XYZ file of C-alpha atoms in Angstrom:
428
model
C 8.684 37.053 -13.059
C 9.613 34.519 -15.719
C 8.017 31.085 -15.507
C 9.279 27.877 -17.090
C 5.740 26.614 -17.533
C 3.820 27.364 -20.727
C 0.709 29.289 -19.705
C -2.386 30.200 -21.688
C -3.428 33.856 -22.115
C -6.222 33.349 -19.576
C -3.812 31.869 -17.014
C -1.374 34.734 -17.560
C -4.189 37.241 -17.127
C -5.084 35.695 -13.773
C -1.411 35.813 -12.765
C -1.339 39.473 -13.690
C -4.332 40.289 -11.510
C -7.288 40.255 -13.901
C -9.392 38.523 -11.216
C -7.904 40.273 -8.224
C -4.818 40.024 -6.052
C -5.994 36.976 -4.090
C -6.672 34.959 -7.243
C -3.300 36.020 -8.668
C -1.553 34.661 -5.569
C -3.479 31.410 -5.825
C -2.424 30.970 -9.453
C 1.186 31.868 -8.685
C 1.294 29.289 -5.910
C 0.005 26.561 -8.230
C 2.454 27.501 -10.980
C 5.415 27.391 -8.618
C 4.127 24.120 -7.160
C 3.890 22.613 -10.632
C 7.314 23.832 -11.682
C 8.837 22.197 -8.601
C 7.619 18.880 -10.035
C 8.600 19.619 -13.635
C 5.127 20.410 -14.946
C 5.223 22.130 -18.337
C 1.603 23.305 -18.360
C -1.640 23.622 -16.414
C -4.822 21.709 -17.256
C -8.421 22.558 -16.349
C -10.022 20.857 -13.358
C -12.843 18.947 -15.063
C -14.552 17.155 -12.177
C -17.941 18.513 -11.111
C -16.989 18.877 -7.444
C -13.910 19.323 -5.301
C -12.867 17.767 -2.020
C -10.894 19.296 0.865
C -8.839 17.343 3.375
C -8.730 19.976 6.139
C -11.957 19.670 8.113
C -10.810 20.212 11.686
C -10.779 23.501 13.571
C -7.587 23.074 15.571
C -6.563 26.122 17.564
C -2.991 25.954 16.209
C -4.101 26.394 12.583
C -4.382 30.199 12.751
C -2.441 30.723 9.472
C -5.056 28.624 7.660
C -7.941 30.664 9.065
C -6.163 33.910 8.143
C -5.636 32.578 4.628
C -9.292 31.597 4.341
C -10.343 35.108 5.370
C -8.052 36.621 2.733
C -9.520 34.337 0.049
C -13.098 35.157 1.054
C -12.465 38.896 1.296
C -10.614 38.846 -2.042
C -13.437 37.025 -3.789
C -11.249 33.992 -4.506
C -14.016 31.482 -3.847
C -14.049 27.925 -5.136
C -15.237 27.485 -8.696
C -16.438 24.083 -7.550
C -18.672 23.234 -4.674
C -16.817 20.751 -2.513
C -17.043 18.042 0.089
C -14.600 17.905 3.005
C -13.100 15.289 5.338
C -15.058 14.170 8.449
C -15.679 16.348 11.473
C -13.504 15.639 14.519
C -16.226 15.747 17.165
C -19.392 13.825 17.946
C -20.878 13.876 21.437
C -22.224 10.352 20.883
C -18.710 8.885 20.738
C -17.505 7.738 24.190
C -15.127 10.198 25.872
C -14.388 11.003 29.502
C -14.957 14.412 31.078
C -11.291 15.389 30.770
C -11.095 14.122 27.184
C -14.135 16.217 26.234
C -12.604 19.223 27.963
C -9.425 18.856 25.893
C -11.442 18.443 22.684
C -13.603 21.527 23.154
C -11.453 23.901 25.223
C -7.955 23.219 23.896
C -8.054 21.384 20.550
C -11.007 22.105 18.265
C -11.847 25.549 19.574
C -12.120 27.022 16.081
C -14.474 24.399 14.650
C -17.607 26.554 14.391
C -15.850 29.544 12.832
C -13.896 27.302 10.451
C -17.110 25.546 9.370
C -18.501 29.004 8.578
C -15.453 29.785 6.428
C -15.841 26.521 4.528
C -19.475 27.328 3.748
C -18.490 30.726 2.347
C -15.763 29.157 0.200
C -18.045 26.526 -1.365
C -18.875 23.640 1.006
C -21.946 21.844 -0.362
C -23.856 21.282 2.896
C -23.716 19.806 6.405
C -23.831 16.268 5.002
C -20.630 16.780 3.042
C -18.135 15.884 5.797
C -16.626 12.507 4.856
C -13.410 10.938 3.545
C -15.538 8.748 1.225
C -17.126 11.515 -0.825
C -17.418 9.136 -3.792
C -20.189 7.079 -2.124
C -23.449 7.134 -4.084
C -25.256 8.634 -1.098
C -22.783 11.551 -0.990
C -22.642 12.156 -4.716
C -19.077 13.277 -5.404
C -17.785 10.501 -7.655
C -15.647 11.838 -10.526
C -15.767 10.184 -13.933
C -13.021 8.309 -15.755
C -10.387 10.648 -17.187
C -11.508 13.753 -15.274
C -8.835 15.936 -13.694
C -9.258 16.550 -9.951
C -7.760 18.780 -7.295
C -7.964 16.602 -4.162
C -5.589 15.805 -1.298
C -7.267 13.189 0.969
C -5.001 10.190 0.376
C -7.647 7.454 0.563
C -10.004 9.417 -1.715
C -7.247 10.218 -4.224
C -6.144 6.596 -4.562
C -9.775 5.456 -4.900
C -10.593 8.079 -7.523
C -7.456 7.275 -9.535
C -7.685 3.503 -9.293
C -11.342 2.479 -9.011
C -12.921 5.383 -10.912
C -10.127 6.064 -13.399
C -10.037 9.801 -12.675
C -6.711 11.663 -12.571
C -5.356 13.366 -9.476
C -1.995 13.815 -7.797
C -1.460 13.354 -4.074
C -1.695 17.055 -3.335
C -1.267 18.686 0.028
C -4.027 20.398 1.956
C -4.758 23.983 0.771
C -3.075 23.229 -2.579
C -6.138 21.149 -3.422
C -8.377 24.092 -2.489
C -6.320 26.393 -4.700
C -6.906 24.098 -7.677
C -10.656 24.253 -7.095
C -10.531 28.031 -6.696
C -8.620 28.850 -9.865
C -9.904 25.904 -11.909
C -6.491 24.608 -13.003
C -3.900 22.098 -11.764
C -0.287 21.506 -12.860
C 0.073 18.663 -15.350
C 2.528 16.119 -13.959
C 2.697 12.773 -12.193
C -0.555 10.813 -12.022
C -2.266 13.210 -14.410
C -0.058 11.984 -17.258
C -0.211 8.700 -19.186
C 3.396 7.909 -18.354
C 2.882 8.676 -14.678
C 0.151 6.041 -14.540
C 2.398 3.209 -15.720
C 3.055 0.426 -13.210
C 6.525 0.124 -11.670
C 5.711 -3.083 -9.788
C 3.996 -6.384 -10.503
C 2.283 -7.772 -7.405
C 1.518 -11.491 -7.539
C -1.123 -12.497 -4.972
C -0.751 -16.205 -4.207
C -2.732 -16.654 -1.008
C -4.759 -19.725 -0.043
C -7.537 -17.611 1.448
C -9.007 -14.199 0.713
C -6.424 -11.659 1.872
C -7.560 -9.062 4.395
C -7.802 -5.860 2.348
C -6.112 -3.753 5.022
C -3.118 -6.102 5.401
C -2.666 -6.689 1.678
C -2.741 -2.941 1.064
C -0.308 -2.417 3.921
C 2.169 -4.957 2.547
C 2.053 -3.420 -0.927
C 2.271 0.160 0.345
C 5.345 -0.542 2.452
C 7.034 -2.337 -0.461
C 6.344 0.013 -3.390
C 6.036 3.314 -1.456
C 4.976 6.009 -3.981
C 5.263 3.757 -7.068
C 2.337 2.329 -9.039
C 1.602 -1.394 -8.506
C -0.141 -3.730 -10.958
C -1.828 -6.473 -8.914
C -2.405 -9.964 -10.313
C -4.255 -12.887 -8.740
C -6.816 -10.902 -6.763
C -9.605 -11.857 -9.174
C -9.754 -15.261 -7.470
C -11.056 -13.533 -4.363
C -12.990 -10.456 -5.503
C -13.871 -11.300 -9.111
C -13.759 -9.182 -12.245
C -16.753 -6.926 -11.675
C -16.695 -3.597 -9.814
C -19.734 -4.382 -7.672
C -20.372 -2.996 -4.193
C -18.341 -5.720 -2.479
C -15.340 -5.185 -4.750
C -15.519 -1.406 -4.334
C -15.648 -1.701 -0.534
C -12.674 -4.072 -0.578
C -10.656 -1.752 -2.821
C -11.587 1.284 -0.682
C -9.970 -0.296 2.365
C -7.129 -1.843 0.376
C -6.274 1.478 -1.252
C -6.386 3.417 2.011
C -3.785 1.035 3.428
C -1.509 1.373 0.386
C -1.751 5.155 0.667
C -1.121 5.397 4.411
C 1.388 2.583 4.916
C 3.172 3.762 1.790
C 2.392 6.688 -0.487
C 0.478 4.982 -3.288
C -1.736 7.288 -5.324
C -2.761 4.756 -7.975
C -2.917 0.980 -8.337
C -4.148 -1.271 -11.111
C -6.005 -4.540 -10.426
C -5.673 -6.975 -13.311
C -9.011 -7.497 -15.058
C -10.919 -5.265 -12.647
C -10.021 -1.569 -12.428
C -10.891 0.568 -15.478
C -7.445 1.120 -16.960
C -6.346 -2.464 -16.305
C -9.451 -3.736 -18.104
C -8.829 -1.357 -20.969
C -5.056 -1.695 -21.423
C -4.063 -4.798 -19.473
C -0.392 -5.545 -18.990
C 0.638 -2.808 -21.414
C 0.396 -0.594 -18.331
C 3.421 -2.359 -16.845
C 6.807 -0.761 -17.403
C 9.636 -2.796 -18.861
C 11.783 -4.344 -16.114
C 9.103 -3.771 -13.480
C 9.966 -5.219 -10.077
C 8.034 -8.230 -8.767
C 6.628 -8.784 -5.268
C 5.025 -12.142 -4.460
C 2.524 -12.161 -1.590
C 1.325 -15.343 0.100
C -0.389 -16.002 3.430
C 2.920 -16.225 5.276
C 4.008 -12.846 3.918
C 0.774 -11.208 5.057
C 1.168 -12.731 8.514
C 4.775 -11.508 8.651
C 3.635 -7.996 7.811
C 0.928 -7.997 10.485
C 3.220 -9.526 13.116
C 5.626 -6.634 12.664
C 3.114 -3.885 13.430
C 4.296 -2.092 16.572
C 2.001 -2.096 19.600
C 1.911 1.421 21.037
C 0.008 0.635 24.228
C 1.845 1.135 27.511
C 0.346 -2.143 28.729
C 0.171 -4.558 25.802
C -2.028 -6.888 27.865
C -4.611 -4.184 28.581
C -8.265 -4.918 27.904
C -9.616 -2.837 24.970
C -11.481 0.279 26.078
C -12.799 1.383 22.679
C -13.123 0.022 19.142
C -13.266 2.006 15.890
C -14.414 0.448 12.615
C -14.619 2.709 9.574
C -11.429 4.508 8.579
C -12.090 5.267 5.747
C -15.806 5.619 6.357
C -17.902 2.491 5.801
C -20.202 1.949 2.838
C -23.884 1.088 3.265
C -23.150 -2.540 2.405
C -20.367 -2.658 5.001
C -22.632 -1.164 7.675
C -25.233 -3.828 6.975
C -22.603 -6.587 6.973
C -21.133 -5.441 10.288
C -24.615 -5.193 11.801
C -25.478 -8.728 10.725
C -22.144 -10.143 11.871
C -22.272 -8.434 15.272
C -25.873 -9.510 15.876
C -25.136 -13.100 14.847
C -21.956 -13.336 16.933
C -23.641 -11.863 20.024
C -26.477 -14.372 19.710
C -23.989 -17.202 19.317
C -22.203 -16.105 22.490
C -25.406 -15.616 24.463
C -24.984 -11.847 24.723
C -27.187 -8.885 23.843
C -24.650 -6.049 23.680
C -21.034 -5.657 22.625
C -18.543 -6.013 25.464
C -16.210 -3.287 24.169
C -17.583 0.201 23.399
C -17.684 0.129 19.595
C -18.089 2.917 17.043
C -18.868 2.338 13.365
C -18.236 5.421 11.240
C -19.741 6.441 7.910
C -20.578 9.529 5.880
C -23.505 11.578 7.245
C -25.556 10.786 4.139
C -24.830 7.062 4.506
C -25.739 7.203 8.203
C -29.006 8.891 7.284
C -29.932 6.249 4.716
C -28.884 3.449 7.056
C -31.137 4.947 9.714
C -34.130 4.287 7.469
C -33.444 0.544 7.365
C -34.380 -2.221 9.794
C -30.685 -2.724 10.502
C -30.403 0.579 12.368
C -32.532 -0.714 15.246
C -30.555 -3.963 15.372
C -27.256 -2.099 15.533
C -28.484 0.227 18.270
C -29.808 -2.683 20.325
C -26.374 -4.298 20.141
C -24.889 -1.259 21.895
C -22.863 -0.099 18.886
C -22.632 3.634 18.124
C -22.984 4.896 14.558
C -21.092 8.149 13.947
C -19.865 10.496 11.209
C -16.684 11.230 13.196
C -13.082 11.009 11.980
C -11.485 8.404 14.294
C -8.033 9.800 13.567
C -9.027 13.244 14.807
C -10.478 11.662 17.952
C -7.218 9.810 18.593
C -5.202 13.026 18.254
C -6.386 13.972 21.727
C -3.344 13.325 23.974
C -5.603 11.711 26.574
C -7.204 9.408 23.998
C -3.752 8.340 22.854
C -3.331 6.639 26.220
C -6.473 4.525 25.793
C -6.387 0.910 24.656
C -8.175 1.459 21.334
C -8.525 -1.325 18.771
C -9.313 -1.026 15.075
C -9.351 -2.951 11.801
C -8.039 0.126 9.973
C -4.407 0.179 8.934
C -4.655 3.902 8.305
C -5.804 4.555 11.864
C -3.185 2.155 13.191
C -0.442 3.928 11.260
C -1.251 7.461 12.392
C -2.315 6.814 16.001
C -1.673 4.577 19.008
C -4.601 2.311 18.150
C -3.895 -1.400 17.810
C -4.659 -3.310 14.622
C -6.682 -6.507 14.441
C -8.186 -8.137 11.388
C -11.951 -7.769 11.001
C -12.728 -11.287 12.159
C -10.523 -10.733 15.220
C -12.310 -7.455 15.987
C -15.680 -9.189 15.749
C -14.537 -11.897 18.143
C -13.169 -9.396 20.686
C -16.214 -7.142 20.839
C -18.842 -9.911 20.992
C -17.543 -12.147 23.745
C -17.097 -11.799 27.499
C -13.686 -10.541 28.550
C -11.533 -13.157 30.243
């Protein structure tokens, strides 16, 4: 077969079966994938570790499990050890008898066997299930300029924007193939031109914009284009400290889920914006001005998917993407303080904070862990989105401060301060 892409002798050898039939098929798939997007060559994956988006053992995913078996049997294992998105189940998260029955008998029936496949392919360990693999506690943070083969949208946009790595918004399995063969097609966000900004975003708010709403507004406006954001330094400064990183994590997840953003630049803050400034902006870039009224307009137009919009909340999820250590501590302090102010000891809505297993473990060693537990809040490594995929859970009045969770499920969005108020006061 003739390929349009220029391939190295080693890549051609793999295509011709030098490393086995399974590896040849993996390479062929990546070449055809790249050619569909106009890639002229492949480049080596240079990050130390990979990341997979498919972490859930749904019964309907039989083709994936068959594929995994073929890869394992054919010796086409990942050249990188990898982390993977969060697990879908945690017995500590509130669920009724029927909901648990659906989870374990009808939905995630293949979880144990799929976890076994992942380990054989290259999963690092049991603590590697998280959408925020770049947290210090997890240890999968790529370096500036490294080429990745990832698919998780919130991780891709964080790696590209905050860390300055280079990765396209790949699909599930394609990202695994890149880690297996060690190459990815060179196009899109891997290229200098593909990282140029198509939009100028001017933030002109009178108060610090909620990260999730600001990201939502930008994502819905620019879709898959690259935005260059000005005016945010007034609220989050010009240093990539823990607070700024946490803000950008949530902001980026909203741009990626409410639109299809894979990269953003923050003027004076993110690596490439600091390095190249406004030279990153394309000529004749479009302009989008965001003020407080615009953010309120965006939030007011979110659809409410509950059958009874006046229903009292039955469950609250905070942490999609997973929370950082600093965010866990902040939420613990805020919940404790608000409960005390309202004369209460425990939250009035069952509440789940989610974080990476390694972050949960470190948090458990702090004095805050006891405070959080005493407040009645559950700390979990779960993926809230996978929980909400249960058809019975879809009917529940679930609230969240995550625009990603709101977008993909029937959960209802509230800003963080609204969430705090709801869960720490007596229901009317």
